[in-house]
mmCIF file of C-alpha atoms in Angstrom:
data_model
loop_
_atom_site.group_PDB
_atom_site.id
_atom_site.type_symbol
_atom_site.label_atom_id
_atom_site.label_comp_id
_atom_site.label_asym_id
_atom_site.label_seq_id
_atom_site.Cartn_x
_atom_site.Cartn_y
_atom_site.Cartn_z
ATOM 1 C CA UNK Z 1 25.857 -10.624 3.247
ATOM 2 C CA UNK Z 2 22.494 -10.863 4.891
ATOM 3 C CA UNK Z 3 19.487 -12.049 3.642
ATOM 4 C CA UNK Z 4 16.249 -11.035 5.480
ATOM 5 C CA UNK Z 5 12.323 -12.422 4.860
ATOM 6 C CA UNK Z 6 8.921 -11.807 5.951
ATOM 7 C CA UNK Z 7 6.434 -14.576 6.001
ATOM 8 C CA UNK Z 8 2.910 -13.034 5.558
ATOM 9 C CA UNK Z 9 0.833 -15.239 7.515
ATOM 10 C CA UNK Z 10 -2.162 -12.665 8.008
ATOM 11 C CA UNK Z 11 -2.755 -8.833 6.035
ATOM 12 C CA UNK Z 12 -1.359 -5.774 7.702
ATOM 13 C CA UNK Z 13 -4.036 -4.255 10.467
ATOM 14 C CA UNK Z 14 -4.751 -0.873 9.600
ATOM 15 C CA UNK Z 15 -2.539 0.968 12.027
ATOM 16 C CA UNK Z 16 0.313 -1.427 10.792
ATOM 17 C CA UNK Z 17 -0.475 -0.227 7.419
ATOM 18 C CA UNK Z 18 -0.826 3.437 8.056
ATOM 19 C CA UNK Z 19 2.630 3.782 10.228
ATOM 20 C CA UNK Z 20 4.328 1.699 7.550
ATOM 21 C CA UNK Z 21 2.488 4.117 4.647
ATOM 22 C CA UNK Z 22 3.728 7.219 6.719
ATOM 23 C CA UNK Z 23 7.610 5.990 6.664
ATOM 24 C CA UNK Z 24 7.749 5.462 3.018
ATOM 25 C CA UNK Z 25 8.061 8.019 -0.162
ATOM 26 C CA UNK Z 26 4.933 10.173 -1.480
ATOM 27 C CA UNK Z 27 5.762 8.097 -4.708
ATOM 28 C CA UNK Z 28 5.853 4.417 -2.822
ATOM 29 C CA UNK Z 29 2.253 5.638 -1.243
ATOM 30 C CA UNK Z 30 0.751 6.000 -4.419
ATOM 31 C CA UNK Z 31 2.103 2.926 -5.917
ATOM 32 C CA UNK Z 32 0.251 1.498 -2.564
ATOM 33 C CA UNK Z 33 -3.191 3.191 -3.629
ATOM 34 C CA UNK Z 34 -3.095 2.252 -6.895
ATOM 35 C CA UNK Z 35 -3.115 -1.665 -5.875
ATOM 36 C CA UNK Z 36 -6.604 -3.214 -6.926
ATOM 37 C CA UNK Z 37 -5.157 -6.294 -4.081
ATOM 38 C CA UNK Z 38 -4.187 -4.688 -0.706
ATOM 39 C CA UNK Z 39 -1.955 -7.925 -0.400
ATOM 40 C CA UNK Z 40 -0.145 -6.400 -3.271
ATOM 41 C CA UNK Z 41 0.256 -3.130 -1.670
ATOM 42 C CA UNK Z 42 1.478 -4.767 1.521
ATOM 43 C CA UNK Z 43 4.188 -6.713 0.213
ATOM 44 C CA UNK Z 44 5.378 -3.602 -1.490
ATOM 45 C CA UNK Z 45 5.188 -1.643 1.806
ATOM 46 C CA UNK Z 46 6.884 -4.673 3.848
ATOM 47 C CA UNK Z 47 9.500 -5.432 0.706
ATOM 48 C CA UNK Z 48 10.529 -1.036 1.636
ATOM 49 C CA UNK Z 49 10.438 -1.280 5.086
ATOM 50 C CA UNK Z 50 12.204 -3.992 5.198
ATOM 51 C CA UNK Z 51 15.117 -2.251 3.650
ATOM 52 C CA UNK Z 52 14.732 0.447 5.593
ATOM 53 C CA UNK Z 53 15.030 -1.543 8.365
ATOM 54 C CA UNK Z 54 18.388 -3.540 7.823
ATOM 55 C CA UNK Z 55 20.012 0.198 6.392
ATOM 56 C CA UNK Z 56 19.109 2.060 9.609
ATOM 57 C CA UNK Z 57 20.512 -0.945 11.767
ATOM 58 C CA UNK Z 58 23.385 -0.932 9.618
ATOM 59 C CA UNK Z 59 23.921 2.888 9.526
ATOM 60 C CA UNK Z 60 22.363 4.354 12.917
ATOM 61 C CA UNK Z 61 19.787 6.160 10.482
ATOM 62 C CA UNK Z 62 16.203 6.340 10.883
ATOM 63 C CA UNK Z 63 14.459 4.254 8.581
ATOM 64 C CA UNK Z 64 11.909 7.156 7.404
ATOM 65 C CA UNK Z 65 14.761 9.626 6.321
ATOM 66 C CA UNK Z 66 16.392 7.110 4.243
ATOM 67 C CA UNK Z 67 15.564 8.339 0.172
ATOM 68 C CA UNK Z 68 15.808 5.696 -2.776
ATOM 69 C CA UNK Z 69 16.813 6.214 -6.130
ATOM 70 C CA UNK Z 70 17.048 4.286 -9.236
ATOM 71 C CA UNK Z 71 19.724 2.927 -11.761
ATOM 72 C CA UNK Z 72 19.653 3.046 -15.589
ATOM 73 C CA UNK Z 73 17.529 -0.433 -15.979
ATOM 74 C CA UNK Z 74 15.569 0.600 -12.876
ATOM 75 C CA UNK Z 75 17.429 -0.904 -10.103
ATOM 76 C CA UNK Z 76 16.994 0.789 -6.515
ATOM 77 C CA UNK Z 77 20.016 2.388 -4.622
ATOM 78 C CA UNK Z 78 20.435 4.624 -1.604
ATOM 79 C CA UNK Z 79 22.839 7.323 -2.997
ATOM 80 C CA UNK Z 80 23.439 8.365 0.403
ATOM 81 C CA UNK Z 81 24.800 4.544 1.433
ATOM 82 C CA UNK Z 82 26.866 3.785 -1.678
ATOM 83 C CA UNK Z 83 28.595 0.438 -0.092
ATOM 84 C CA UNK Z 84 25.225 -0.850 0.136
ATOM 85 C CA UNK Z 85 23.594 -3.100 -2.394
ATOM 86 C CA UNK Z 86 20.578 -4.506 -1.843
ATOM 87 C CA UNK Z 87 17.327 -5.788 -4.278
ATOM 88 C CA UNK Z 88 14.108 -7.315 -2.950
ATOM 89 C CA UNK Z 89 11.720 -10.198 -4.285
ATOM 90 C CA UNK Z 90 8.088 -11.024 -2.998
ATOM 91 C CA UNK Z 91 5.942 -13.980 -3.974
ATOM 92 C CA UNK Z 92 3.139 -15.728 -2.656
ATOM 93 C CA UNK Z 93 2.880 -14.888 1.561
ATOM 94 C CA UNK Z 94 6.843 -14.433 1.419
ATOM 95 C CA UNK Z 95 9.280 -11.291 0.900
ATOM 96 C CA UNK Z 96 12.453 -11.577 0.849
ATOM 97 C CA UNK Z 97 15.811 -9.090 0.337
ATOM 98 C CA UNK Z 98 19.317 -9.926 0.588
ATOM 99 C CA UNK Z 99 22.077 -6.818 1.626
ATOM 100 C CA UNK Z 100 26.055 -7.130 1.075
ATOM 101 C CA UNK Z 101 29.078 -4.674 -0.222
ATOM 102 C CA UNK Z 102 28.549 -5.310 -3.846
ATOM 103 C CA UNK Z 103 25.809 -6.056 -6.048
ATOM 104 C CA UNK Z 104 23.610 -8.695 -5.715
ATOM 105 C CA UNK Z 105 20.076 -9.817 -6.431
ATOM 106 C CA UNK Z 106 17.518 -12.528 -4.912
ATOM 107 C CA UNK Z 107 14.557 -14.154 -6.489
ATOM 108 C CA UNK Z 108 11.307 -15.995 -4.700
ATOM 109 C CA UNK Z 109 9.092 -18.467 -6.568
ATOM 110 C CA UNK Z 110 5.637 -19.466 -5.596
ATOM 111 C CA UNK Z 111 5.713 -22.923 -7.598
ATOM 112 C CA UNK Z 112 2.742 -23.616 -9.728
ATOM 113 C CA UNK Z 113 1.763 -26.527 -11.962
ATOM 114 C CA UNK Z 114 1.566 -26.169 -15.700
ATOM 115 C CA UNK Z 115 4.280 -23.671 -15.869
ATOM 116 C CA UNK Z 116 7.268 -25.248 -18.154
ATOM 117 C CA UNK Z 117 6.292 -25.278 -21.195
ATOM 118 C CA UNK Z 118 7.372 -21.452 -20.915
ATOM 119 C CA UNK Z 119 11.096 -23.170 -20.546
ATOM 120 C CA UNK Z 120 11.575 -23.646 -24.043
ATOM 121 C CA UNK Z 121 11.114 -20.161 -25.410
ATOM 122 C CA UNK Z 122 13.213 -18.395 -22.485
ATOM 123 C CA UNK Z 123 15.425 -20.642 -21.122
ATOM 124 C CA UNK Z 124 19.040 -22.156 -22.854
ATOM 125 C CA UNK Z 125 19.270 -24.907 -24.597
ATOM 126 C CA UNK Z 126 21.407 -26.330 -21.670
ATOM 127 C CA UNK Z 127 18.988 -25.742 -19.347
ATOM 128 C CA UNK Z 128 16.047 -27.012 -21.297
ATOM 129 C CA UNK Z 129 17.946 -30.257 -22.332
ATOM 130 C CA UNK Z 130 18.749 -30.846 -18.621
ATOM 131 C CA UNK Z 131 14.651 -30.233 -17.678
ATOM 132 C CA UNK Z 132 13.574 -32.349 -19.957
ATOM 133 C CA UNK Z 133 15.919 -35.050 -18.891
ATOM 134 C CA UNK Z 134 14.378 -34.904 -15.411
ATOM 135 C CA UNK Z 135 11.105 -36.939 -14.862
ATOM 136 C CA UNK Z 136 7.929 -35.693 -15.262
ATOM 137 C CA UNK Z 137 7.342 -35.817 -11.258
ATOM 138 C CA UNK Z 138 10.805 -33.337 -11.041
ATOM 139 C CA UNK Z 139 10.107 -30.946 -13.571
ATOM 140 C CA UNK Z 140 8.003 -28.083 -12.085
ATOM 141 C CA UNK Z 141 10.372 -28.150 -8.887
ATOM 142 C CA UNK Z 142 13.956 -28.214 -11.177
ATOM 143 C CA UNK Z 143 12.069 -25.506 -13.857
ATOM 144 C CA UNK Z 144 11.422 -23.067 -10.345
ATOM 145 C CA UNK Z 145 15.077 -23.340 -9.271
ATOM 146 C CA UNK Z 146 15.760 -22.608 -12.846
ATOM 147 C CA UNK Z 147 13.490 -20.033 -12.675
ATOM 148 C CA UNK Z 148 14.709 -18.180 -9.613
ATOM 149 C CA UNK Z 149 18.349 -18.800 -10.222
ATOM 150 C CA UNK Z 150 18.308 -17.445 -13.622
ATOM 151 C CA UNK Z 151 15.954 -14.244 -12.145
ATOM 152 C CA UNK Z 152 18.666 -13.817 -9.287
ATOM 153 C CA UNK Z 153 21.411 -13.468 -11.935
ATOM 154 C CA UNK Z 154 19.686 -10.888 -13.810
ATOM 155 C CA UNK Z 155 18.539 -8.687 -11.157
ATOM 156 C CA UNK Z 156 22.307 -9.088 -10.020
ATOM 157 C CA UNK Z 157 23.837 -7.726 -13.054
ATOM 158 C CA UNK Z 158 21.299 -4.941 -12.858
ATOM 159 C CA UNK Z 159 20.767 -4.559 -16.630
ATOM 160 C CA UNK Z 160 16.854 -5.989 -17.002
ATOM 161 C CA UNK Z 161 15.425 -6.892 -19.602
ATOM 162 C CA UNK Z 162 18.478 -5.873 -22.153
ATOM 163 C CA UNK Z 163 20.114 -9.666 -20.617
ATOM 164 C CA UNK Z 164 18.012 -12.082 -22.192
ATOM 165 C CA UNK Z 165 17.092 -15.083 -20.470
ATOM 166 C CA UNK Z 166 18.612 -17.324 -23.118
ATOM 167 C CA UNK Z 167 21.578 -15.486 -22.925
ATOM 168 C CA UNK Z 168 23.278 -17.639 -19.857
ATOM 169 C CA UNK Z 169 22.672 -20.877 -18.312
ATOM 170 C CA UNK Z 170 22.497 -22.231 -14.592
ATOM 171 C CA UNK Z 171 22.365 -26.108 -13.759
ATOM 172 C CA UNK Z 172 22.091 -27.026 -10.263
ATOM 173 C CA UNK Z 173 24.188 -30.209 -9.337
ATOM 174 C CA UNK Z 174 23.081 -33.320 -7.312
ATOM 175 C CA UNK Z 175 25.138 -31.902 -4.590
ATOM 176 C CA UNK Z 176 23.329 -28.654 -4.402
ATOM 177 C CA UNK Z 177 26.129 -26.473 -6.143
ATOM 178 C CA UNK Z 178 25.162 -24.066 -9.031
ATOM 179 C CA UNK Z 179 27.318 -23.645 -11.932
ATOM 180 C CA UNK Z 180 26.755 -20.598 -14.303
ATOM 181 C CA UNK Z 181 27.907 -20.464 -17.994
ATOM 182 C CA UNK Z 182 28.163 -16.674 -18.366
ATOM 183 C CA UNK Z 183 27.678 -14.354 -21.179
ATOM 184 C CA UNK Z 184 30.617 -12.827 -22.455
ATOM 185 C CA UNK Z 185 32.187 -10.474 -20.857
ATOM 186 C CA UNK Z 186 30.204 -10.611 -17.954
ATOM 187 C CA UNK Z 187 31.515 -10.626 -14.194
ATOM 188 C CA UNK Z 188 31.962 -13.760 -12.413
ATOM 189 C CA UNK Z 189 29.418 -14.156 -10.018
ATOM 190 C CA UNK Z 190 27.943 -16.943 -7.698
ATOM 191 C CA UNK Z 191 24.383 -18.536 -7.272
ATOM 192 C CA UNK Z 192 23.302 -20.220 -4.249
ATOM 193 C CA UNK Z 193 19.457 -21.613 -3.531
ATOM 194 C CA UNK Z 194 18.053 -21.623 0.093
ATOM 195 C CA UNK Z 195 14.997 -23.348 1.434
ATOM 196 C CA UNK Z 196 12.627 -21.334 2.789
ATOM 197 C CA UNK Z 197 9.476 -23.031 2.077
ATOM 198 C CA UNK Z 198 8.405 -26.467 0.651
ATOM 199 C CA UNK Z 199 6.426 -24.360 -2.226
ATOM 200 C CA UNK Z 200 8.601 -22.001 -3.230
ATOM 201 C CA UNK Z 201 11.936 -21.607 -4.497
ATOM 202 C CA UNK Z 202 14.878 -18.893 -3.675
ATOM 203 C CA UNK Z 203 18.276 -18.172 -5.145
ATOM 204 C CA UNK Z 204 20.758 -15.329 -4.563
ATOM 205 C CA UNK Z 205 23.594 -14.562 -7.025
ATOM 206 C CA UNK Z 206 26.273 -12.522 -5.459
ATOM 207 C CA UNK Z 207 29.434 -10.807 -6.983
ATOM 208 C CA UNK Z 208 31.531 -13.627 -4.211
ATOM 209 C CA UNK Z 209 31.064 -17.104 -2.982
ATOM 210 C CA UNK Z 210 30.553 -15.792 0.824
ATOM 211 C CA UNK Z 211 26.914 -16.401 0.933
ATOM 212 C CA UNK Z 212 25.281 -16.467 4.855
ATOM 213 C CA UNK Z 213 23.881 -19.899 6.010
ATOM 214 C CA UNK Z 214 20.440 -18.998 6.110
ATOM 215 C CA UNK Z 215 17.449 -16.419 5.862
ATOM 216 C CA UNK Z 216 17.053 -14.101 8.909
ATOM 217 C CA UNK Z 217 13.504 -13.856 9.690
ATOM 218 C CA UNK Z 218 11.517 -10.636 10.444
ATOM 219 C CA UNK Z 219 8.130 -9.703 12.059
ATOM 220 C CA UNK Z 220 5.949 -6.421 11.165
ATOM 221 C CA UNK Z 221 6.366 -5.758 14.488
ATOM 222 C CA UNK Z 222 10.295 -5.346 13.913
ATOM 223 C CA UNK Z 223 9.805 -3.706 11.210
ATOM 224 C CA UNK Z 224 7.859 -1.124 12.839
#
């Protein structure tokens, strides 16, 4: 496993832009355009690349031959890399994708205040009763690992937004484990949370407990 992140600490020049732009698909491009934000666009450009990246390092390939595709609940693959599983999050200044041999998924959270009262109408009961146990000073930082844990699962099992929220439940321990009540007839899996910033929150949930120590960090200039 491998987990790799960009921090976005200034916009894209235009020549980064324009050699990322030319690597990517005629589809991914106009996704780009069609961004009112060109910090939107660039996260989606660095959130490819960066992909790109680890699967050419990986594979000897070059990064602007590589071809995506997309599962039944809209998942990217590489069909040509089937051992591969990757997904990709981005909030905030930060992207962030995680690689390994079977399927996993990663989540980012920018935290914001006045955000839990969502809790209640998509989270478990579980999960809700241990939120509102918390105090008040606690709650938006437990609700975002929440938040990205339960987001990590679901972009794990790859089925969207046919696994409803409420459908599982995630409690993270004093000691910084993660246990997962899963729905039936689901596979196990594992969920681990990394710090990567003091304002956001990240979790991966992988199909084994061999998680990597830590996020490896990548420049545009790497990426280029």
């Amino acid at each position: 496993m491998k987990i790799y992140g960009v921090y976005m600490d200034r916009p894209l020049s235009a020549g980064e832009e324009d050699r990322m732009m030319a690597a990517v698909s005629a589809e991914k491009r106009e996704k780009c355009r069609r961004f009112y934000h060109k910090e939107d666009a660039h996260r989606t450009l660095i959130g490819d690349m960066l992909i790109r990246t680890a699967a050419a390092k990986a594979y000897g390939l070059d990064p602007a031959g590589i071809s995506f595709s997309v599962q039944e609940y809209g998942k990217p693959y590489i069909p040509a890399l089937p051992d591969m599983h990757f997904n990709i999050s981005h909030s905030g200044r930060w992207i962030v994708c995680a690689v390994d041999s079977k399927p996993i998924g990663i989540d980012i959270e920018k935290m914001k205040p006045g955000t839990i009262d969502i809790a209640k109408r998509f989270f478990s009961p579980t999960e809700y009763s241990d939120l509102q146990a918390k105090h008040p000073d606690q709650q938006t930082d437990y609700f975002y690992h929440l938040w990205s844990m339960k987001e990590s699962f679901i972009k794990q099992a790859g089925k969207g937004l046919s696994l409803p929220l409420d459908s599982f439940s995630v409690r993270l321990k004093d000691d910084g484990h993660v246990s997962i009540e899963l729905p039936d007839g689901h596979e196990p899996c594992f969920i681990r949370t990394y710090e990567a910033d003091e304002e956001y929150k990240l979790a991966v949930c992988a199909a084994h407990p061999d998680f990597c120590d830590g996020i490896e960090m990548k420049t545009y200039e790497e990426l280029l």
